[in-house]
Coordinates of C-alpha atoms and ligand atoms in Angstrom, one line a residue:
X1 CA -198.8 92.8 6.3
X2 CA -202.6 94.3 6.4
X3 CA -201.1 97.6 4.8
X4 CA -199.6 96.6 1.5
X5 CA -202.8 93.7 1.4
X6 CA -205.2 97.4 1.7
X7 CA -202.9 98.9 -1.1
X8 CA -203.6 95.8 -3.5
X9 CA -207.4 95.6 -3.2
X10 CA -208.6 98.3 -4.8
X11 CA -206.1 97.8 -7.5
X12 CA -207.1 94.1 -8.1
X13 CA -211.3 95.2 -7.8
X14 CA -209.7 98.0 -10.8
X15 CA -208.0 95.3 -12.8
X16 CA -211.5 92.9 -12.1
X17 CA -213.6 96.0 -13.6
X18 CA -211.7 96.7 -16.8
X19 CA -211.8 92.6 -17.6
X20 CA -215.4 91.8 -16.2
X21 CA -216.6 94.7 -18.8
X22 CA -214.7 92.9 -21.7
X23 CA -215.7 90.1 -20.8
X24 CA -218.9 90.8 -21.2
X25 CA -219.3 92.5 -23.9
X26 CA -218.1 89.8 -26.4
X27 CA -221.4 87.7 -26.5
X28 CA -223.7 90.7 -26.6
X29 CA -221.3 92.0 -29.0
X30 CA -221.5 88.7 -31.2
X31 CA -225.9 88.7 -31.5
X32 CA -225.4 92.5 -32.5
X33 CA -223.0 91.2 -35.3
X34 CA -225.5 88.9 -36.3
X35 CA -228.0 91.1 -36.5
X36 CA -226.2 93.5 -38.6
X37 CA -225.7 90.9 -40.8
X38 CA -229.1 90.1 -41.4
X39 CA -230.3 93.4 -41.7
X40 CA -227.5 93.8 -44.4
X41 CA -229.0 91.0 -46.1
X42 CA -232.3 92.3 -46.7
X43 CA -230.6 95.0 -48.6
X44 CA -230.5 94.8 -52.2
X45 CA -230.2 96.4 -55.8
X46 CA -231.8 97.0 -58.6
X47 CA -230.6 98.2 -61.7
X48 CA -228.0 100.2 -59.0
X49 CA -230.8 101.6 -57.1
X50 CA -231.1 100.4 -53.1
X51 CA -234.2 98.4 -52.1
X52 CA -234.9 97.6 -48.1
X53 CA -237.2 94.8 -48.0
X54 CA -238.0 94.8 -44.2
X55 CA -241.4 94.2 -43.3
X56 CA -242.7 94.9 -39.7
X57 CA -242.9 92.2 -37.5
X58 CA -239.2 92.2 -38.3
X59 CA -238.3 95.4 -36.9
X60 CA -240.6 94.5 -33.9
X61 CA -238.3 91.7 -33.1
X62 CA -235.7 93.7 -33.1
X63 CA -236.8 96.2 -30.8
X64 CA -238.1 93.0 -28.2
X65 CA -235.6 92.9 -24.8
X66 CA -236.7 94.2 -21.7
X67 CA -233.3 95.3 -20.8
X68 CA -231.7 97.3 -23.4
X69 CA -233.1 99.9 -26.5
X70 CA -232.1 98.7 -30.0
X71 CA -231.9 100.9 -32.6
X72 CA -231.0 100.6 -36.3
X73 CA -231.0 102.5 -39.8
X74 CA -229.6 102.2 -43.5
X75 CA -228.1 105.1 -44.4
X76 CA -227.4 106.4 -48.2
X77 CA -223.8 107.3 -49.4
X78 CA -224.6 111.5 -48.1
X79 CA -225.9 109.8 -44.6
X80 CA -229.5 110.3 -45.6
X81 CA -232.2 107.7 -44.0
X82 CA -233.6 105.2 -46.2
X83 CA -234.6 102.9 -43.1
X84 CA -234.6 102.8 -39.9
X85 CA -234.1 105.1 -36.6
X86 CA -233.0 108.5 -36.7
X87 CA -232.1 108.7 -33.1
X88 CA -229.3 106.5 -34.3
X89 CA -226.1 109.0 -34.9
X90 CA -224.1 108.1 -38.2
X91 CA -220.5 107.7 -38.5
X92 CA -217.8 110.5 -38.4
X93 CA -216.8 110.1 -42.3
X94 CA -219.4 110.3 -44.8
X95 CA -217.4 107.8 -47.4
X96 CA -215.8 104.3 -45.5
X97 CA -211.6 105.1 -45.6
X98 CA -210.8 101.4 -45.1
X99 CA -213.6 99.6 -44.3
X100 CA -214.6 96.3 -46.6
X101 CA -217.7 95.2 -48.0
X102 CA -219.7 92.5 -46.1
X103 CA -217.3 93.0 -42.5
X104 CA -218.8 94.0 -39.7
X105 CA -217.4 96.2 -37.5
X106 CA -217.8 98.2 -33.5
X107 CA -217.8 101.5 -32.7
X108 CA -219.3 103.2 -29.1
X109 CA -221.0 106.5 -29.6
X110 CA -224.3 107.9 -27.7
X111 CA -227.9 107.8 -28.4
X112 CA -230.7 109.6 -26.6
X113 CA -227.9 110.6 -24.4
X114 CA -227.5 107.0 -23.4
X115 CA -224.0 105.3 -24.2
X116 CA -224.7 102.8 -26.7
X117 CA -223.0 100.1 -28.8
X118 CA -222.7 99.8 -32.5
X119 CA -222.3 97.3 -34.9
X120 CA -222.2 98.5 -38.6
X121 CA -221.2 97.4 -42.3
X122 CA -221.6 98.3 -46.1
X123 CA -223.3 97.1 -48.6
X124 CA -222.8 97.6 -52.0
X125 CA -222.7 96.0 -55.7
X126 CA -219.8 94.2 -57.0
X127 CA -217.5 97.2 -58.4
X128 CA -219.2 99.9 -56.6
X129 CA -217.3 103.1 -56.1
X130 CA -216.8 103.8 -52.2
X131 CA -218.7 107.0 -52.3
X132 CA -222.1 105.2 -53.2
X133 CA -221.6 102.3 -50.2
X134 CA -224.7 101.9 -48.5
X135 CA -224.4 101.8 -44.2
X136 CA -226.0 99.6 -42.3
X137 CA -226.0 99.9 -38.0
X138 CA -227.7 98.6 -35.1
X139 CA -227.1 100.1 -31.7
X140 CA -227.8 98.8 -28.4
X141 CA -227.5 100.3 -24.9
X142 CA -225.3 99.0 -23.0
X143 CA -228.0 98.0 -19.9
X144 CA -227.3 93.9 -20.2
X145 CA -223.6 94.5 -20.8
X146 CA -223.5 96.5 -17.7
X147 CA -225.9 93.6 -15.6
X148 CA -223.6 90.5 -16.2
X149 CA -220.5 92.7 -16.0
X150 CA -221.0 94.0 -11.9
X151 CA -222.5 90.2 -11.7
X152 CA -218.7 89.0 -12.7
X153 CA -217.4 91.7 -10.2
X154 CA -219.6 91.0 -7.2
X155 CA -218.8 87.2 -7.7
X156 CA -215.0 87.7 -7.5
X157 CA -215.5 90.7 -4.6
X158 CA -217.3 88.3 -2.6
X159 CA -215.2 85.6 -2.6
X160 CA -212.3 88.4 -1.9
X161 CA -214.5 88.8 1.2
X162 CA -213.7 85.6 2.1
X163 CA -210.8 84.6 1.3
X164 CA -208.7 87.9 2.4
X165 CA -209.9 87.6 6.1
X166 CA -208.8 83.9 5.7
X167 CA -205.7 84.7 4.6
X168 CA -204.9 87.3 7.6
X169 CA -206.1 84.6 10.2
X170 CA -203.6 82.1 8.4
X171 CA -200.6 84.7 8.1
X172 CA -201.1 85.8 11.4
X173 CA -201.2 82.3 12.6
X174 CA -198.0 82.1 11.1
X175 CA -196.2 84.9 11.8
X176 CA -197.1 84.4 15.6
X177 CA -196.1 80.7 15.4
X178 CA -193.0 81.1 13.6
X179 CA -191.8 84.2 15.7
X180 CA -192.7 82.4 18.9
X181 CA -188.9 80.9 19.1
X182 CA -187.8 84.5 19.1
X183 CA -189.9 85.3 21.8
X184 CA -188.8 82.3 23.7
X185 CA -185.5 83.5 23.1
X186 CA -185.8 87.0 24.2
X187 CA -187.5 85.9 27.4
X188 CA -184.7 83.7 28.2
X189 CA -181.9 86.7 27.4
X190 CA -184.5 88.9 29.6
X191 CA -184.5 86.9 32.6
X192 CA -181.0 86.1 33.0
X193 CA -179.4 87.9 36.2
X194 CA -176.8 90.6 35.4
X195 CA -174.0 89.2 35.6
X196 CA -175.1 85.7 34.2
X197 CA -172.2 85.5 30.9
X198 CA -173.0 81.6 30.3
X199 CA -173.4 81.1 26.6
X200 CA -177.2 80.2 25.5
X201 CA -177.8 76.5 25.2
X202 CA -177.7 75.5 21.6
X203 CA -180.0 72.4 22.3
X204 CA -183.2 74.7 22.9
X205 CA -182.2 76.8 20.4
X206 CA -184.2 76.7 16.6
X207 CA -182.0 76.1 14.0
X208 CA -182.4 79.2 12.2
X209 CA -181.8 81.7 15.3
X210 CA -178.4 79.1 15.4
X211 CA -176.4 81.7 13.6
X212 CA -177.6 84.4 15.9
X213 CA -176.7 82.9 19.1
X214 CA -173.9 81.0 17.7
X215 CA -172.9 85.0 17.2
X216 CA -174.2 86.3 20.7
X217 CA -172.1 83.5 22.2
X218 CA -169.1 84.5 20.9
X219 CA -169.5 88.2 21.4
X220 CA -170.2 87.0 25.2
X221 CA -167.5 84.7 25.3
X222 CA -165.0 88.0 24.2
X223 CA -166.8 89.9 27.1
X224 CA -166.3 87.7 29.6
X225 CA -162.6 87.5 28.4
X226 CA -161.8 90.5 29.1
X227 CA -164.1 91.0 32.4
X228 CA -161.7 88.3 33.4
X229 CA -158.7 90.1 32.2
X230 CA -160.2 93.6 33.8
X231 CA -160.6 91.8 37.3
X232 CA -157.2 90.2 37.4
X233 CA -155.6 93.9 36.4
X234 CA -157.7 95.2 39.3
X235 CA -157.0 92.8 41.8
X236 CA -152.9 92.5 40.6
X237 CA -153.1 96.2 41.3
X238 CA -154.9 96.6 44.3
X239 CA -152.3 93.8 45.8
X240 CA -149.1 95.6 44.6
X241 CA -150.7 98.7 45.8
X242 CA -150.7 98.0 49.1
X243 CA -147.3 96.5 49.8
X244 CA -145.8 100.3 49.7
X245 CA -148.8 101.6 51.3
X246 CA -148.0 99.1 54.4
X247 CA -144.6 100.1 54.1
X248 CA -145.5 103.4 54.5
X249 CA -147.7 102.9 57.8
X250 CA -145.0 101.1 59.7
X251 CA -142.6 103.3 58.8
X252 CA -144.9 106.1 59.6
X253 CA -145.7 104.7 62.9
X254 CA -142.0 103.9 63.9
X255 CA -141.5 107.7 63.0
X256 CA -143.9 108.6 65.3
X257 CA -142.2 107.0 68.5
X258 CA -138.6 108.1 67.5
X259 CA -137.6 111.2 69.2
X260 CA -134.1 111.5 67.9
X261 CA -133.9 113.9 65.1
X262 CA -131.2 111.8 63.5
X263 CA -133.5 108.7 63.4
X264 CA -136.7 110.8 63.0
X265 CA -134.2 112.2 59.5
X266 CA -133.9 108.2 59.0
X267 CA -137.5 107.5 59.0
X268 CA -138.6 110.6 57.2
X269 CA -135.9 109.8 54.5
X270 CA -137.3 105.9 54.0
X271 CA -141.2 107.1 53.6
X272 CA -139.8 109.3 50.6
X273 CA -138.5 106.6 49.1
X274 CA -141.4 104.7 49.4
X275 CA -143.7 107.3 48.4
X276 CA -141.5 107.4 45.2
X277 CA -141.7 103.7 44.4
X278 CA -145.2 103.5 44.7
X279 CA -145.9 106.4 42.6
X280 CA -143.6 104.8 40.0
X281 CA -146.3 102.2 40.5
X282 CA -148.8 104.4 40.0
X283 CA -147.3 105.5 36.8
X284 CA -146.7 102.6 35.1
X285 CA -150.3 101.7 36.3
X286 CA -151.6 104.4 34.3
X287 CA -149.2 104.2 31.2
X288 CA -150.5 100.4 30.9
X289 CA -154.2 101.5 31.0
X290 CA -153.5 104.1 28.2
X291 CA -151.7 101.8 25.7
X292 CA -154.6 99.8 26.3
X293 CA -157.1 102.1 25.9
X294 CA -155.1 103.5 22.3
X295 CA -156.3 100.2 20.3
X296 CA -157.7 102.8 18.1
X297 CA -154.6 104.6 17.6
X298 CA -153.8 102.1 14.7
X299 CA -155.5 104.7 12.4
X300 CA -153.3 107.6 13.9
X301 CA -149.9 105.4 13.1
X302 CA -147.9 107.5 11.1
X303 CA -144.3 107.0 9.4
X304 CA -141.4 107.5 11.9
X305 CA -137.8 107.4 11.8
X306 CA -136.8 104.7 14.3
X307 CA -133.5 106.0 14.8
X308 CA -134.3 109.2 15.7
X309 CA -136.7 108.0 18.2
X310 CA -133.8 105.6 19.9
X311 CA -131.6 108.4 19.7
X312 CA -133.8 110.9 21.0
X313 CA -134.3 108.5 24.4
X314 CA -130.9 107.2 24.8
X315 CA -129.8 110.9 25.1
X316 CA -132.7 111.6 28.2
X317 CA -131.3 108.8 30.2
X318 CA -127.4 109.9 29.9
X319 CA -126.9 112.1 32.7
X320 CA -128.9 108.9 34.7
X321 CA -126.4 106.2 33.5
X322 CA -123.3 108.3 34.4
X323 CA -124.5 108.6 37.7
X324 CA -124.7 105.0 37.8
X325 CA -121.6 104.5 36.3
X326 CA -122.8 102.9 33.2
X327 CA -121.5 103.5 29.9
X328 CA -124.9 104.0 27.4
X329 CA -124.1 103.9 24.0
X330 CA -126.1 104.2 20.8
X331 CA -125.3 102.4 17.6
X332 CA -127.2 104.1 14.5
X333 CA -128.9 102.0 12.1
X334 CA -128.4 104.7 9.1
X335 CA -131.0 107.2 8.0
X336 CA -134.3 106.0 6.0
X337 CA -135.5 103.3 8.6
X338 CA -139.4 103.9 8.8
X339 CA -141.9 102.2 10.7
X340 CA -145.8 103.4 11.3
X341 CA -145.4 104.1 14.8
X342 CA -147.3 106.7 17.0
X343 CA -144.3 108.5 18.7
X344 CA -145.1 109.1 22.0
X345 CA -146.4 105.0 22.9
X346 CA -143.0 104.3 21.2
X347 CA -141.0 106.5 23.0
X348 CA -142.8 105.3 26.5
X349 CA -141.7 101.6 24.7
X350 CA -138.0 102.3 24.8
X351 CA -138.1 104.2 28.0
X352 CA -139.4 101.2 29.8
X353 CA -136.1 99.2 28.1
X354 CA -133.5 101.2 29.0
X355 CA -134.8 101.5 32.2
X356 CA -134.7 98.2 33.1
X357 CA -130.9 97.5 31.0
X358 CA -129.6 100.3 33.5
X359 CA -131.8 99.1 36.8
X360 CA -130.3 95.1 36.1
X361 CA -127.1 96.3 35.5
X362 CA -124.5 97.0 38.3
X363 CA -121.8 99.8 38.1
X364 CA -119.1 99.4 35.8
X365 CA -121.6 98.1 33.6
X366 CA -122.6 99.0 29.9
X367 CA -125.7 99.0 27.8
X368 CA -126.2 99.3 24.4
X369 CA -129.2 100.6 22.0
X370 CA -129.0 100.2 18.6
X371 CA -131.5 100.4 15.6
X372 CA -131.2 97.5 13.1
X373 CA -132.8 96.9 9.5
X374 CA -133.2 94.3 7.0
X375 CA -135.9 94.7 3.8
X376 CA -139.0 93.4 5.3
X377 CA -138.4 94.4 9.2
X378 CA -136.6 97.1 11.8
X379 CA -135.5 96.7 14.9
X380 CA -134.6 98.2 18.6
X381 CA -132.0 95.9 20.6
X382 CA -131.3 97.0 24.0
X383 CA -128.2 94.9 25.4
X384 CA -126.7 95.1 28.6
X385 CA -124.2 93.7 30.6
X386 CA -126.4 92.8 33.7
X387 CA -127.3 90.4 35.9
X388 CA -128.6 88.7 32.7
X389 CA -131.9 86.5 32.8
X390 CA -132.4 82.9 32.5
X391 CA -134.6 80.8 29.5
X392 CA -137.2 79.8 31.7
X393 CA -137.8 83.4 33.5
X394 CA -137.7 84.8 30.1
X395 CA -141.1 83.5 28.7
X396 CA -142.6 84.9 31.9
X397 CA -141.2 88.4 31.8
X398 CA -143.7 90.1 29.9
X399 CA -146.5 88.9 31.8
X400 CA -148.3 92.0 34.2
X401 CA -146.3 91.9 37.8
X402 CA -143.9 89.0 36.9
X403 CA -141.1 89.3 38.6
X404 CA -137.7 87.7 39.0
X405 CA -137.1 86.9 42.2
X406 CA -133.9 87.6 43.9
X407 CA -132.5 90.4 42.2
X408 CA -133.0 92.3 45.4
X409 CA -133.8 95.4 42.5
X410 CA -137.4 97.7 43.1
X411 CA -139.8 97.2 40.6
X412 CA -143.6 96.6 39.6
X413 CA -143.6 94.1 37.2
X414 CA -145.5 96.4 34.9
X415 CA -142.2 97.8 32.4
X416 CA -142.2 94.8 30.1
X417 CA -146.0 94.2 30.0
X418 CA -146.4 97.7 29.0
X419 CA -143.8 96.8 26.2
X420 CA -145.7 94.3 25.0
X421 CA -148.7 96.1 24.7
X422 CA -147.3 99.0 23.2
X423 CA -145.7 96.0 20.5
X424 CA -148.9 94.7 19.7
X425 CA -150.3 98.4 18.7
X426 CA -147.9 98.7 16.3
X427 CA -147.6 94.8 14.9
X428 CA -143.8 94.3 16.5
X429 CA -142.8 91.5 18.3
X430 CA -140.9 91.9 21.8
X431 CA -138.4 89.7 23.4
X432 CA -135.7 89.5 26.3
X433 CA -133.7 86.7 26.4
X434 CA -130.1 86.1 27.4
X435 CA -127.2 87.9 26.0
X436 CA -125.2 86.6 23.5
X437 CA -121.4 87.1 22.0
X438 CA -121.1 87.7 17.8
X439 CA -120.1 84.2 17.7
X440 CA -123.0 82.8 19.5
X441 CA -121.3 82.1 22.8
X442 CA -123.2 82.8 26.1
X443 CA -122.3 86.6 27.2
X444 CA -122.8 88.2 30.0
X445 CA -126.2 90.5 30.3
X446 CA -129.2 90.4 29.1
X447 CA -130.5 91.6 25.8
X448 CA -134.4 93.4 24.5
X449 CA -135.5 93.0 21.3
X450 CA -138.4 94.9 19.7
X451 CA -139.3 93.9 15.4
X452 CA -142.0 96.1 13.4
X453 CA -142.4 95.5 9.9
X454 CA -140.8 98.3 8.0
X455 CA -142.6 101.1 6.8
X456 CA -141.8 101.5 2.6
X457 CA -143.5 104.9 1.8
X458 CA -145.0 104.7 -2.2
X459 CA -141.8 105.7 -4.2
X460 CA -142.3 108.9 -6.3
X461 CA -143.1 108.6 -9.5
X462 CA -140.0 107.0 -11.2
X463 CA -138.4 109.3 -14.1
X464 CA -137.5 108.5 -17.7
X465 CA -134.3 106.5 -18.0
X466 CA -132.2 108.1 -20.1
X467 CA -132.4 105.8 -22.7
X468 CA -135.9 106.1 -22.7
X469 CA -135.2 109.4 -22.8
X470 CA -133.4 109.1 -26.2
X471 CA -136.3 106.6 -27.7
X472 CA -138.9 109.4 -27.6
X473 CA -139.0 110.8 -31.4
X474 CA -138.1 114.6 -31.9
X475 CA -141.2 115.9 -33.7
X476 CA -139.8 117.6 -37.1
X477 CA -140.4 121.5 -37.7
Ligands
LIG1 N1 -132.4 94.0 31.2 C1 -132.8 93.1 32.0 N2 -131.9 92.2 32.6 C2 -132.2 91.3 33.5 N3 -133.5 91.1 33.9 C3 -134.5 91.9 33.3 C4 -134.1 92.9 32.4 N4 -135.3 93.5 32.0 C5 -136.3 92.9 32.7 N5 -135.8 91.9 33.5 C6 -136.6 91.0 34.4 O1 -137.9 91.0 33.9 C7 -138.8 91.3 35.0 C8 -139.9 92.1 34.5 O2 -139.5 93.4 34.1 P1 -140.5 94.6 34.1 O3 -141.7 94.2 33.5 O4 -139.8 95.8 33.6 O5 -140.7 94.9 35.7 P2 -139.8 95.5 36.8 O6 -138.6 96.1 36.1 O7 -140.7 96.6 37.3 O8 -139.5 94.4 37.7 C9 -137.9 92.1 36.0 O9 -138.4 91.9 37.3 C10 -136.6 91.5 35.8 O10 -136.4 90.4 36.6
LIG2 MG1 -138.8 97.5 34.6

């Protein structure tokens, strides 16, 4: 604040300059009228011929101040002395242009090489031409003027002296006093331990730094959201991590004390099944991490066909299902289904469901992918004729490592949380919930549901009807 408060002084001691010096030349500038007036009235005619009647002790008392030189003359209409000082300069014009009879009037001009004021008028007879206007003028320097102007200055300048330093002390008395919460409150965020997430105390807070922390808190409260969600994740995955990884050992270890190459074949054969199983893990590990990580591929969405994307899947698994001896079929929704989708989470989104409809089905079996649409939504359904799922594991299935138990089928628990995720990035809802006949009638199997909002791309710009067409006037040759 002392910056801009340097920046205004000299400008208010400018402003105090230009208004002392008017101020204080209106009285000197009233007795000079005066006395132009009264020289004015010693003038007079006869029979149209001038006549000064100015005796001496008057002139004296003209010239009497200490301070300031006064000087004074009555000029004839070609500016030739009849009274007075010479050292006085006359006018600019020889013949007054709008000037009146009897008015006084200022002008600034230089005498001796000393600035000067003057006060001037005409006399003249009644009717008098302009050209034979008699001048009168007194000048003054400008000595007392000057004196009671810097007196005005230095009066205001010294109580700028005072009060400006007053008025630091009291602003930075402020400043300090009403920045001191903020300094409380940036010692208290500066002492907390690293991994203190409590929310600040609202009770110790000022109310104006309320919105701020009201803000902080929630930004913490988010944080430790999702440090909780990390750590869960971490800990969920470590734990499934290191069922297959015991697996391994023992079977590593019963490996090592077989000397049968049958068995040893056994042994070998079971750790390459584990090793499989918990790469799957691994996979599905990673896949999760990425749809998490792609919350910014919302601006990378771009218009899909949804049934091509189904079909283009259901066709990788084929060879798959037939060696399971399940018949995968896909029912096409018709051409022109859109959704913003990002192909490659989607086609990860439908791998996951097919893979489970053919894991949870048994031989014999069948599955079914089709692609539905109404105006505002389109949908995947993936329908199976399974082992089917009940209501109550159905609300659970899409949580990370939730498993059914019992199906006596290897899994992570990862597939459907995955789905989910993968959902959310594209603004569909997922579900898996019991199979059901057309008329409504518990069937057997399960059944996957996926619903985005559908995708209408701008329609081109619609042409003319042909009626419309017709209304359009033929302009006339
Ligand atoms: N098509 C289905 N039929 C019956 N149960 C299913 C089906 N899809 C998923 N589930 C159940 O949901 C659980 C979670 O599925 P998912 O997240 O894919 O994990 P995973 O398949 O690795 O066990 C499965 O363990 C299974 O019990
Ligand atoms: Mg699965």
């Amino acid at each position: 604040m002392l910056a801009p408060l340097l920046f205004v002084w000299p400008i208010s001691i400018a402003i105090t300059h230009y208004i002392a010096y008017s101020v204080a030349g209106f009285p000197y500038d009233q007795s000079l009228r005066e006395q132009a007036t009264a020289i004015g009235r010693k003038v007079s005619f006869e029979n149209g011929k001038p006549r000064v009647a100015f005796p001496g002790p008057a002139r004296a008392m003209l010239r009497a101040d200490e301070l300031d030189s006064v000087y004074f003359h009555v000029l004839a209409p070609d500016h030739k002395l009849i009274a007075g000082d010479s050292e006085l300069p006359p006018p600019a014009l020889a013949t007054p242009v709008e000037e009146e009879v009897g008015e006084v009037y200022f002008r600034d001009a230089e005498a001796d090489g000393r600035d000067i004021r003057v006060a001037y008028l005409y006399v003249a007879e009644p009717g008098m031409p302009r050209e034979r206007w008699l001048l009168v003028e007194v000048g003054e320097t400008l000595e007392k003027r000057a004196q009671l102007a810097n007196k005005i200055i230095a009066s205001v300048i010294v109580s700028q002296f005072i009060i400006i330093p007053l008025a630091v002390v009291l602003v930075w008395f402020g400043l300090s006093q009403g920045l001191r919460p903020l300094t409380r409150l940036r010692e208290r965020i500066e002492s907390r331990s690293e991994g203190d997430l409590a929310p600040i105390a609202a009770p110790r807070v000022p109310e104006e730094l309320q919105p701020l922390t009201d803000a902080f808190n929630a930004m913490i409260d988010r944080l430790r959201q999702n440090m909780e969600v990390q750590r869960r994740f971490v800990a969920d995955a470590a734990h499934q991590l290191r069922t297959p990884l015991t697996g391994l050992k023992t079977q590593a270890q019963f490996a090592m004390r077989e000397s049968d190459p049958q068995a040893l074949r056994h042994a070998l054969q079971q750790i390459a099944t584990s090793v499989d199983r918990a790469s799957h893990l691994v996979d599905q590990l990673l896949s999760l991490a990425r749809a998490e990580g792609s919350e910014n591929t919302q601006q990378t969405l771009s218009p899909l066909d949804l049934d091509q994307q189904v079909r283009a899947v259901v066709e990788d698994w084929v060879m798959l299902a037939i060696d399971r001896q399940i018949d995968l079929g896909f029912e096409s929704g018709g051409p022109g289904i859109t959704i913003l989708g990002n192909a490659f989470l989607l086609r990860e989104l439908i791998n996951n469901l097919i893979d489970n409809a053919l894991r949870y089905t048994p031989a014999g079996g069948r599955v079914t992918c089709r692609v539905l649409a109404d105006d505002e939504s389109a949908r995947i359904e993936v329908e199976d004729s399974g082992i089917g799922i009940s209501e109550q594991d159905a609300a659970h299935v899409f949580d990370r490592f939730y498993r059914v138990e019992g199906t006596g089928i290897d899994g992570s628990g990862l597939g459907l949380a995955i789905v989910r995720e993968i959902a959310d990035l594209h603004d569909a809802s997922a579900s898996l919930g019991p199979n059901r006949a057309a008329d409504g009638s518990p069937a057997r199997g399960a059944v996957a549901r996926v619903v985005f909002p559908r995708h209408r791309p701008a329609p081109p710009p619609e042409a003319p009807s042909p009626q419309q067409q017709r209304s359009i006037p033929l302009p006339l040759a």
